[in-house]
XYZ file of C-alpha atoms in Angstrom:
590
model
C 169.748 65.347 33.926
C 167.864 62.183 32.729
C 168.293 59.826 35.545
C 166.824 57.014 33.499
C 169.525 57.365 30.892
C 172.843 56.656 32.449
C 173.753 54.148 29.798
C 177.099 55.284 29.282
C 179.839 56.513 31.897
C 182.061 59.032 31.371
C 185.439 60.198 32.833
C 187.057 63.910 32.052
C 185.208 64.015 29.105
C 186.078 60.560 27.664
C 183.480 57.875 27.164
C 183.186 54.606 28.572
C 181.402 51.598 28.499
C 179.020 50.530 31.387
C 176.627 47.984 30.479
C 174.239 45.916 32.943
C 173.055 42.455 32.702
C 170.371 40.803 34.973
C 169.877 37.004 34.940
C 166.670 35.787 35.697
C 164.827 32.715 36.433
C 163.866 30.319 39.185
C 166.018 28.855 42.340
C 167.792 26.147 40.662
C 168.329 26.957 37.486
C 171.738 28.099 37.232
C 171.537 32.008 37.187
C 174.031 31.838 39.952
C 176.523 29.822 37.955
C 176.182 32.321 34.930
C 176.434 35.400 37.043
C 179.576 34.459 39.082
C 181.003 32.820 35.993
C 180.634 36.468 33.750
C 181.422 38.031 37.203
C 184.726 36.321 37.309
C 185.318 36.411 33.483
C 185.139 39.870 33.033
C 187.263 40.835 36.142
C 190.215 38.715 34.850
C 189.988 40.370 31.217
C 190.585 44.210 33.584
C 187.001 44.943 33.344
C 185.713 46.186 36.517
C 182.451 44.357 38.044
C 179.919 45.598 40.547
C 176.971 42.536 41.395
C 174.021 41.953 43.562
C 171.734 39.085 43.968
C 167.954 38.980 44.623
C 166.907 35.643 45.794
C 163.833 34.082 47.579
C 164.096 32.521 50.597
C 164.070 28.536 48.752
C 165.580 26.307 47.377
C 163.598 25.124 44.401
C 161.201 27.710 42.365
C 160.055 31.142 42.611
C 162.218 33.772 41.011
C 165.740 35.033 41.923
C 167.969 37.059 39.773
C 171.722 38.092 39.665
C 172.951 41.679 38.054
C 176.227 42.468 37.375
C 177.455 46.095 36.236
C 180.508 45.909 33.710
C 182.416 48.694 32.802
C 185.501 50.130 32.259
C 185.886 52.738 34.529
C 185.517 51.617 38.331
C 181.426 51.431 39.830
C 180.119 50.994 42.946
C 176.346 50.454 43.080
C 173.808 49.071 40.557
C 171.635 50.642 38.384
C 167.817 50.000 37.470
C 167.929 49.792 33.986
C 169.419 47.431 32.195
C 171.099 46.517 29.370
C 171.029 42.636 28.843
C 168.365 40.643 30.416
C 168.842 37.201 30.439
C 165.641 35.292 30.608
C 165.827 31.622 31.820
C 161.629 31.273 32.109
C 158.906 33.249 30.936
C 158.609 34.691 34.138
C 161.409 36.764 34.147
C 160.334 38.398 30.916
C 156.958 39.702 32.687
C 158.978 40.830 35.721
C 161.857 42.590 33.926
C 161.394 43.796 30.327
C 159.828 46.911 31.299
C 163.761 47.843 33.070
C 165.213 47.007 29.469
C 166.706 49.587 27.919
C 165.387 50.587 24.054
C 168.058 49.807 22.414
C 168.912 46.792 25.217
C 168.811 43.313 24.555
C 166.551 40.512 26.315
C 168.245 36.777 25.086
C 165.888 33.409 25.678
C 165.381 30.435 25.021
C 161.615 29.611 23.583
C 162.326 25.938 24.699
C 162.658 27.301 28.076
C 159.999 30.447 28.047
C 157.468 28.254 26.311
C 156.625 31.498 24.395
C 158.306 33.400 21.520
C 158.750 36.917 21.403
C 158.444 39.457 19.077
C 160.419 42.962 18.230
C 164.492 43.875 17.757
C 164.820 43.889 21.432
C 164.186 40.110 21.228
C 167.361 37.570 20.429
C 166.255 33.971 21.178
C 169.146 31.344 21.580
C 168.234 27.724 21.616
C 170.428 27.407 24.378
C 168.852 23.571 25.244
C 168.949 22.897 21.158
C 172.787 23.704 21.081
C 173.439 21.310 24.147
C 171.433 18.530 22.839
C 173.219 18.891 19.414
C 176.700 17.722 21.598
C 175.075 15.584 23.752
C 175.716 17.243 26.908
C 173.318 17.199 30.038
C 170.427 20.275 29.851
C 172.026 22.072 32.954
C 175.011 22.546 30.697
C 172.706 25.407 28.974
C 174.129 27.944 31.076
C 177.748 27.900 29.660
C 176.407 28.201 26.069
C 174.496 31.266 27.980
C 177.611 32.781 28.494
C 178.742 31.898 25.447
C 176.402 33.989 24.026
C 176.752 36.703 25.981
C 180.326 37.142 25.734
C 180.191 36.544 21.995
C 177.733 38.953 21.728
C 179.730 41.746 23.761
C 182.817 40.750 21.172
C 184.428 39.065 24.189
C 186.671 36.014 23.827
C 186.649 32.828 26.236
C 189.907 32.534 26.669
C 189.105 33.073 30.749
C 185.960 31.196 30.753
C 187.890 27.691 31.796
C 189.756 29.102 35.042
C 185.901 30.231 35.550
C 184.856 26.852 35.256
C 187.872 25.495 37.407
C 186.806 27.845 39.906
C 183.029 26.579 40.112
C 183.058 22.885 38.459
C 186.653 21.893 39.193
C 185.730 19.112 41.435
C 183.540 17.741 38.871
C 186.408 17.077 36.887
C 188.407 17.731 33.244
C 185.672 15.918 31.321
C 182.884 17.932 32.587
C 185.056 21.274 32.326
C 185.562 20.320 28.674
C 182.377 19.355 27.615
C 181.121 22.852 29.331
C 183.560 24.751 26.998
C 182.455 22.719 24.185
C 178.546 23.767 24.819
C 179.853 27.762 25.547
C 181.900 28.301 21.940
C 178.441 26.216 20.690
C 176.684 29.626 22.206
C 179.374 32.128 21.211
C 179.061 30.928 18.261
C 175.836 30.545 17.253
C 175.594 34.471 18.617
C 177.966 35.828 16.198
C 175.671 35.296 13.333
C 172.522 36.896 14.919
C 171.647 40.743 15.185
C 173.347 41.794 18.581
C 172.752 45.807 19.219
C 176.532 47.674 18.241
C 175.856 49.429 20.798
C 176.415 46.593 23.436
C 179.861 45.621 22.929
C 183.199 46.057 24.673
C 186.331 47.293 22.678
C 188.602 43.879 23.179
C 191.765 45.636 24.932
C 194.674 44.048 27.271
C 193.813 44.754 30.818
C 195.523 43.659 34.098
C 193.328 41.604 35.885
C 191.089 42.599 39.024
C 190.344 41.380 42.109
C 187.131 40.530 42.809
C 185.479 39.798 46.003
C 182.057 40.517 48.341
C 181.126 41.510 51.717
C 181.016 38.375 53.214
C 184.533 36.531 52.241
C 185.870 40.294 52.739
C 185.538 40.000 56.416
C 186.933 36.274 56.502
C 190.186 37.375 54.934
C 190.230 40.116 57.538
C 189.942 37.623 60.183
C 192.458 35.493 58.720
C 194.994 37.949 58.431
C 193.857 39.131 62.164
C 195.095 35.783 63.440
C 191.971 34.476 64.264
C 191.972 30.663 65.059
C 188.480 29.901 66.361
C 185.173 30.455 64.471
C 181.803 29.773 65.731
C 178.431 29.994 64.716
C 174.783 28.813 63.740
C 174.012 28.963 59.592
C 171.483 32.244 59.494
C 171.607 33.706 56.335
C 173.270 36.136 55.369
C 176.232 35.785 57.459
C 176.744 32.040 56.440
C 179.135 33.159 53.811
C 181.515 34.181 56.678
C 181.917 30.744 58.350
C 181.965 29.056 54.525
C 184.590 30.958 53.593
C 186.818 30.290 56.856
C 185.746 26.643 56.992
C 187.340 26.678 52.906
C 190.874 27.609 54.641
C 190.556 26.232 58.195
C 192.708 23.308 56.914
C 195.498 25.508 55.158
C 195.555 28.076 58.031
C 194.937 25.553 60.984
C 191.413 27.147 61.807
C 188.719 25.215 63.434
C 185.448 26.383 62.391
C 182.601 24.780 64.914
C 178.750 25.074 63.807
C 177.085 25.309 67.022
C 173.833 23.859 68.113
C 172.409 27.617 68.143
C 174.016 31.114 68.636
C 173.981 30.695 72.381
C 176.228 28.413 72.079
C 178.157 29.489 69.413
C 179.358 32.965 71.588
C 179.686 30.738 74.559
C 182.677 28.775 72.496
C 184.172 32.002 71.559
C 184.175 33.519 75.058
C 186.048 29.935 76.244
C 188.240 30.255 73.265
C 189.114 33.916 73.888
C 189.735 33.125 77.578
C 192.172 30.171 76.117
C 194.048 32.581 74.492
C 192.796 32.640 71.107
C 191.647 35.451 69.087
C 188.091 34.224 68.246
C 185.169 35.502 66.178
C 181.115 34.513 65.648
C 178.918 35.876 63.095
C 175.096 36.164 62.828
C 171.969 38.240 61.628
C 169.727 40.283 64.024
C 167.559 37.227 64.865
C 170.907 35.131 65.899
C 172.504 38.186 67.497
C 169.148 38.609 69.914
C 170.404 35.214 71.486
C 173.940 36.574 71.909
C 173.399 39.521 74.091
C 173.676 37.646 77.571
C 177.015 36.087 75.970
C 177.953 40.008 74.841
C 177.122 41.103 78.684
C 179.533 38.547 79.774
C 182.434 39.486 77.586
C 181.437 42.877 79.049
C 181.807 41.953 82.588
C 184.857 39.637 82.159
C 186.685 41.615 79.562
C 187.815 39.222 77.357
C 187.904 40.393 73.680
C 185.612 38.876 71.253
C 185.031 39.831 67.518
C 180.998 39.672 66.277
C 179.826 40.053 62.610
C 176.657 41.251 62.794
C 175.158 40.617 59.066
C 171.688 42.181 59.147
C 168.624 41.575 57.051
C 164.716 43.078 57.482
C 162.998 41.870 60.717
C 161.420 41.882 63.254
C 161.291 37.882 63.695
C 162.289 36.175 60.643
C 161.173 39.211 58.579
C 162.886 38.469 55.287
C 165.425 36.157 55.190
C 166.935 36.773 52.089
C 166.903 40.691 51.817
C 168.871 43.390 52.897
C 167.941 46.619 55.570
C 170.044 48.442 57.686
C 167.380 48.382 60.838
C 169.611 46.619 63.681
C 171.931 49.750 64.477
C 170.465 50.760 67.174
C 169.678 47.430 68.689
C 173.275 46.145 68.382
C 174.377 49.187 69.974
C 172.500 49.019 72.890
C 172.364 45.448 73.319
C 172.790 43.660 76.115
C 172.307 44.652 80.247
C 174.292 46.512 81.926
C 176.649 49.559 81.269
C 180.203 48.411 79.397
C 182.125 49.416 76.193
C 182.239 47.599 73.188
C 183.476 48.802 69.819
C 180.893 49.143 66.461
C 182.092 49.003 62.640
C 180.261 48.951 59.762
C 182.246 49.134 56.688
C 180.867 50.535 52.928
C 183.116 48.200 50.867
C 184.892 45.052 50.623
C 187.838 46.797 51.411
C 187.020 48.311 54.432
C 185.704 45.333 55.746
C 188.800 43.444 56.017
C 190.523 47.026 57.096
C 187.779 47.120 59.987
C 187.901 43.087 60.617
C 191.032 43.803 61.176
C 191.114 46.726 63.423
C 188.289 45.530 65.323
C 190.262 42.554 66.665
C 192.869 44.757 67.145
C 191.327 47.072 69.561
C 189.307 44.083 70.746
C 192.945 42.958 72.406
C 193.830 46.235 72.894
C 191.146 47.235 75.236
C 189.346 43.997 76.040
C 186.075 44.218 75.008
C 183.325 42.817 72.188
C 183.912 44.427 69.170
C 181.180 44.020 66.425
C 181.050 44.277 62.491
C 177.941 45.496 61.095
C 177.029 44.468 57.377
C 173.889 43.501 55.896
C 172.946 40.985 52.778
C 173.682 43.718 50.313
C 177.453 44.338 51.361
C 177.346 40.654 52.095
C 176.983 39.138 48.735
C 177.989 42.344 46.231
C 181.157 41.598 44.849
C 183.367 44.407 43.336
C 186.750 44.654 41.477
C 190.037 46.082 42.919
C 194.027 46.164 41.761
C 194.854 45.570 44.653
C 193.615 45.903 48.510
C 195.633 48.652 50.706
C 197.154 46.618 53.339
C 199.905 49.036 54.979
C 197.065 49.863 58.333
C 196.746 46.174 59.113
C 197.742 45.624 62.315
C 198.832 42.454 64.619
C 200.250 43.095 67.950
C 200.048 40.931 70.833
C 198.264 42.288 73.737
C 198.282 38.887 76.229
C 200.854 37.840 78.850
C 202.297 34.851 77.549
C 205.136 34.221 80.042
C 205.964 34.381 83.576
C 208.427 37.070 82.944
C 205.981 38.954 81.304
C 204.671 42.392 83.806
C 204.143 42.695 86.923
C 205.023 39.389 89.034
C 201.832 40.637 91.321
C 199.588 39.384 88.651
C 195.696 40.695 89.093
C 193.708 39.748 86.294
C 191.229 42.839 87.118
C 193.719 45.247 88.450
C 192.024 48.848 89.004
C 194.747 50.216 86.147
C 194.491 54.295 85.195
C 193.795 53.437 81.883
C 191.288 50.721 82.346
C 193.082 47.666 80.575
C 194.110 45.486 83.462
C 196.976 42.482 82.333
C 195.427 40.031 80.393
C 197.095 36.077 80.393
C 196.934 32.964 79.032
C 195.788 29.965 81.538
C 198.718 27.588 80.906
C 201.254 29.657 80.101
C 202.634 30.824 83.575
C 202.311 30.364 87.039
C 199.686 33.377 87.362
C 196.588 31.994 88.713
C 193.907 33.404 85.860
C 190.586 33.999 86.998
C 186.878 35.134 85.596
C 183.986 35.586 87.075
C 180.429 36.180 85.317
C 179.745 37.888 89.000
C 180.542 41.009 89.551
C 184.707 40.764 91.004
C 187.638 42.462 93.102
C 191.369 43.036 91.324
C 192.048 39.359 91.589
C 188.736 38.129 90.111
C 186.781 36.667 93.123
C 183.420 37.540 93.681
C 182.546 40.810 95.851
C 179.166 42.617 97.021
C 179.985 46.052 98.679
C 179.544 49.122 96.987
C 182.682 50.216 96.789
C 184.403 47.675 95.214
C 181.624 47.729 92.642
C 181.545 51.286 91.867
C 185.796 50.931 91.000
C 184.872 48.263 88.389
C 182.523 50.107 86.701
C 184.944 53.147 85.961
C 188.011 51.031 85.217
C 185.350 48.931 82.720
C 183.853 51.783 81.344
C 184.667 55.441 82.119
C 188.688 54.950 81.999
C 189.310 52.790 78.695
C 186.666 55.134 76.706
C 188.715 58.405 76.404
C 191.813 56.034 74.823
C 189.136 53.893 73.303
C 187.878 56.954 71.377
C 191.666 58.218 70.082
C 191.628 55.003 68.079
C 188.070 55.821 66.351
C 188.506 57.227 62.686
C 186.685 60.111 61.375
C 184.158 60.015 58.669
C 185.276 59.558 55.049
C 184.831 62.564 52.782
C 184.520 62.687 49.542
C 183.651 65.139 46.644
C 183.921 68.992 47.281
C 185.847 70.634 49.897
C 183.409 72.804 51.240
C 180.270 71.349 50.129
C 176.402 72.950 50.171
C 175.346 69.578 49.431
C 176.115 66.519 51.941
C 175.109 62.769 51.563
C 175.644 61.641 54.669
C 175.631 57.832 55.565
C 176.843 55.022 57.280
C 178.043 51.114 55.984
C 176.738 49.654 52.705
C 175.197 53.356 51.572
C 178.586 53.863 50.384
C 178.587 53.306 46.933
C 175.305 54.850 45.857
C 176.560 57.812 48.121
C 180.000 58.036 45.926
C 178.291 57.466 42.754
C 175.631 59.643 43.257
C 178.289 62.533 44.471
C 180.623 61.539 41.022
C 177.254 62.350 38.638
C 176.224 65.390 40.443
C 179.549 67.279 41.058
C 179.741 69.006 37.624
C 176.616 70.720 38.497
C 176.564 71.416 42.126
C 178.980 71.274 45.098
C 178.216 68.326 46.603
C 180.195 65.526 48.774
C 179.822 62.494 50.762
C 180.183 61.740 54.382
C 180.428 58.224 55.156
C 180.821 56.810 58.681
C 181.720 53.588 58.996
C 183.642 53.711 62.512
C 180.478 54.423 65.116
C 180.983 53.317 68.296
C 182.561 55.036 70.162
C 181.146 57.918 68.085
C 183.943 59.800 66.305
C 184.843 62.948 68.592
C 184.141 65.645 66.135
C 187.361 67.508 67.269
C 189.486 64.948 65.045
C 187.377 66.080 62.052
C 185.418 69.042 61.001
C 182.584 66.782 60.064
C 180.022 68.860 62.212
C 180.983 71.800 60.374
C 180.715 70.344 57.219
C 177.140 69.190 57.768
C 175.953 72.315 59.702
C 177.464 75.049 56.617
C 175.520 73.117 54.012
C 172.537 74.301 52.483
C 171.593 70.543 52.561
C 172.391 67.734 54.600
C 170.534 64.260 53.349
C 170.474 61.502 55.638
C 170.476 58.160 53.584
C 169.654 54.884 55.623
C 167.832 51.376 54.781
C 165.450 51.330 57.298
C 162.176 52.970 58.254
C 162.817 55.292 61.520
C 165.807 56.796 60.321
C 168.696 55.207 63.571
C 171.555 56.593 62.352
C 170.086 59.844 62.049
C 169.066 59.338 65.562
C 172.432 58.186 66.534
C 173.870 61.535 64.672
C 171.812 63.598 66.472
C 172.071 62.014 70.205
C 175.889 62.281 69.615
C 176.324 65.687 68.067
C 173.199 67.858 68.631
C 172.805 67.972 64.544
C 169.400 66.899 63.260
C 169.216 66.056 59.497
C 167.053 68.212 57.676
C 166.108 65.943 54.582
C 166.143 61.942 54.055
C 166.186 59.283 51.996
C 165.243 56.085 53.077
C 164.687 52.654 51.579
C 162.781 49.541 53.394
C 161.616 47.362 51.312
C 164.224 44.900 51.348
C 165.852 45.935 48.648
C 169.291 48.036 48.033
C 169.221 51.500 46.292
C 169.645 51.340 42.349
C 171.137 54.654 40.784
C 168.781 55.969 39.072
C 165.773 55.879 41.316
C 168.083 57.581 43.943
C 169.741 60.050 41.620
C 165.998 60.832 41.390
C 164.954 61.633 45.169
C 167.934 63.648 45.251
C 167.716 65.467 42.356
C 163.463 66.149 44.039
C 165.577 67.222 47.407
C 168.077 69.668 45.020
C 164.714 71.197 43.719
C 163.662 72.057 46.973
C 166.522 74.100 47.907
């Protein structure tokens, strides 16, 4: 197979469209307006949409660009070649023609490149020329940009204003209007020029999609998890978390506190949590370092906490901006002291409001910290769905919240058989409720014989694990029943995994095993998963960092060791067709 070819998709024999654009320039041009705005667009019209970003940590300058993947057939990761480039400086050009496919277009502006460009790849647009002509402001480029581009694909506007409510609509019905005005300017103007046949969409009526990232994926999930309080210090990427929640605080009566630092921040969530409320914070590695004397308290005074840990390449600032998968290990074995605490990492949007969800579930359940593990990649990808399965969300209430409520003989810390002592509400009964950061007896006072201290431990630890683990999901599979091939991964590998598995299966017998439930480790007698991995004739290990944790964690856990790899540390995400590559090296080995 030519992994460098996958222009076209195809499904049971059938050929679809796939087409990728990339929009290039520097940090405060636009690009970001034109990729949601086509991101958004194309969704509506049925299409479905996989994006990513690649941005510099700044504000002004340098050079960022936004991809989306189009097609009509469902996708899940992003390839490396690329159909459309859009080119808002020269720049971009030099960086990205070379990924262009042959028979690809690359669209400028020579106002804007300072350069012209020879050859039938090259379409230039006077994008600024076509603005000035109306008399609109020079940022308004961008929406004749997408003009162009949707003219181009034989695309109509007719859902480029609810894209322009959706990003400008504070700015107002004049600015909205003159924006349209500038984008038929471009679709226009691009219907008269030579645009490849080869590069258009077949206009058809499509339901709508849903489309949504990483980040505002876990919001809703808290949102629909009841959760009242949010807390946390800006540190990219988990920002989009709290900006999403802060965008319905008022609506769902949410308060949404930016702390002073993340010290702070899972100090407020603790006091919330003992208040009654179900609370959440949300940070990178850097942030989540300061949180791990806050994540020994919840240990020690059980009180349930939800953490969205959104990593990106360290150690130390490392890069801000970029996306790795080289905090498992640390989160799991964070903070002193022995105590349980729950770890998800979901693949997709939808399993991360699925996992939100459960993890404040079975943070009330059992009382302890339960943490969400993304990274920038999940965090600002946005894919298309019909519609979300919501029939496993869960909301039960797990707190005393009256006097009549259990046992009259209230003990906060009660030694109970299974671990989960009764949990209330200060203010809502006569119980006196008690915590102590100190090590405590049933009723919450502070103790320092042995004795006492050694019955804490197993009612915190040893007796709420064996439930704790019933509630812990198996691994996903997917592809071929009984596989000599396995991809095995955990959180945002998911869709080059399933992609990857789609391409391949006509040729081999190949699947997927994606685990994104991992603390407590799924007990391998609720899935055959160990047999899967130890009957294949190759078992691939695919992680974004450099030391290979989850392997590690597979291997501490089960005994199995991973005979092959494929790992990725550079900051960036795996594109198709490089990793359809290593595989395809690995598949030549066996």
């Amino acid at each position: 197979m030519d992994v460098t070819a996958l222009a076209l998709g195809t499904l049971r024999g059938v050929t679809l469209m796939d087409i990728t654009l990339r929009i290039g320039g520097k940090a405060g041009q636009g690009l970001q307006f034109i990729g949601t705005a086509l991101a958004r667009i194309f969704s509506r019209m049925g299409l479905h949409v996989f994006t990513h970003q690649d941005y510099m940590s700044r504000i002004r300058g340098g050079h960022n660009f936004y991809q989306l993947r189009v097609a009509e057939n469902a996708v899940s990761a992003s390839k490396e070649k690329i159909d459309i480039l859009v080119a808002l400086d020269e720049n971009t050009i030099e960086i990205h023609q070379a990924d262009c496919k042959p028979d690809g277009v690359i669209i400028y502006d020579a106002a804007m490149t300072k350069s012209t460009h020879e050859g039938r790849r090259f379409l230039s647009i006077p994008l600024l020329e076509l603005t000035e002509q109306l008399g609109m402001a020079e940022i308004m480029a961008n929406s004749a940009a997408i003009g162009a581009i949707l003219g181009g694909l034989d695309l109509a506007l007719d859902f480029f204003p609810e894209a322009l409510q959706a990003s400008l609509g504070k700015k107002g019905e004049e600015v909205l209007h003159n924006n349209l005005r500038v984008a038929q300017a471009g679709w226009d103007f691009v219907r008269k020029s030579n645009w490849p046949a080869t590069l258009k969409f077949a206009p058809a009526a499509r339901k709508g999609l849903m489309l949504m990232n990483g980040s505002q994926a876990i919001g809703f999930g808290a949102l629909v998890s009841g959760c009242k309080f949010y807390a946390a210090y800006p540190m990219t990427p988990s920002t989009g978390i709290m900006n999403y929640l802060a965008a319905k605080a008022a609506k769902h009566d949410i308060i949404v506190e930016q702390a002073e630092d993340e010290i702070a921040a899972i100090n407020m969530v603790l006091g919330a949590s003992f208040g009654g409320v179900r609370a959440m914070t949300g940070t990178s590695g850097g942030g989540f370092a300061l949180m791990t004397e806050g994540l020994s308290l919840a240990g020690m005074t059980e009180l349930p906490v939800v953490i969205a840990e959104v990593q990106r390449p360290g150690p130390a600032t490392g890069l801000p901006t970029r996306t790795e998968q080289g905090d498992l290990l640390f989160v799991l074995f964070s903070g002193h002291g022995e105590f349980p605490r729950i770890l998800f990492a979901p693949g997709t949007p939808e399993q991360a409001i699925l996992l939100t969800n459960k993890a404040f579930e079975l943070a009330e359940k059992y009382q302890v910290p339960a943490i969400v593990m993304s990274d920038q990649y999940l965090a600002d990808c946005e894919w298309t769905y019909e519609a979300i399965k919501s029939s496993s969300l869960a909301y039960n209430r797990h707190r005393l919240l009256s006097s009549s409520e259990g046992d009259q003989d209230y003990k906060r810390f009660a030694y109970a058989e299974a671990g989960v002592s009764p949990l209330s509400v200060p203010g809502f009964s006569q119980r006196l409720v008690v915590v102590d950061s100190d090590e405590h007896d049933e009723e919450g006072h502070i103790i320092e014989d042995a004795e006492s201290r050694v019955k804490m431990v197993k009612k915190r630890l040893t007796r709420k694990l064996p439930a704790l683990v019933q509630d812990i999901s198996p691994p996903e599979i997917y592809g071929h029943r009984n596989p000599k091939i396995v991809l095995a991964g955990y959180g945002s590998t998911y869709g080059i995994m399933r992609e990857a598995v789609d391409i391949l299966q006509d040729g081999h017998d190949i699947a997927m095993l994606h685990f994104s439930e991992l603390w407590p480790f799924p007990d391998p007698e609720t899935c055959d998963y160990l047999e899967i991995l130890s009957g294949a004739e190759l078992a691939v290990c695919v992680e974004n960092n450099a030391s290979g944790q989850f392997a590690r964690l597979v291997r501490g856990e089960t005994g199995f060791t991973f005979p092959a790899a494929i790992r990725k540390y550079d900051g960036r995400p795996f594109l198709l067709e490089p990793f359809l590559g290593e595989v395809n090296a690995l598949l030549g080995k066996v």
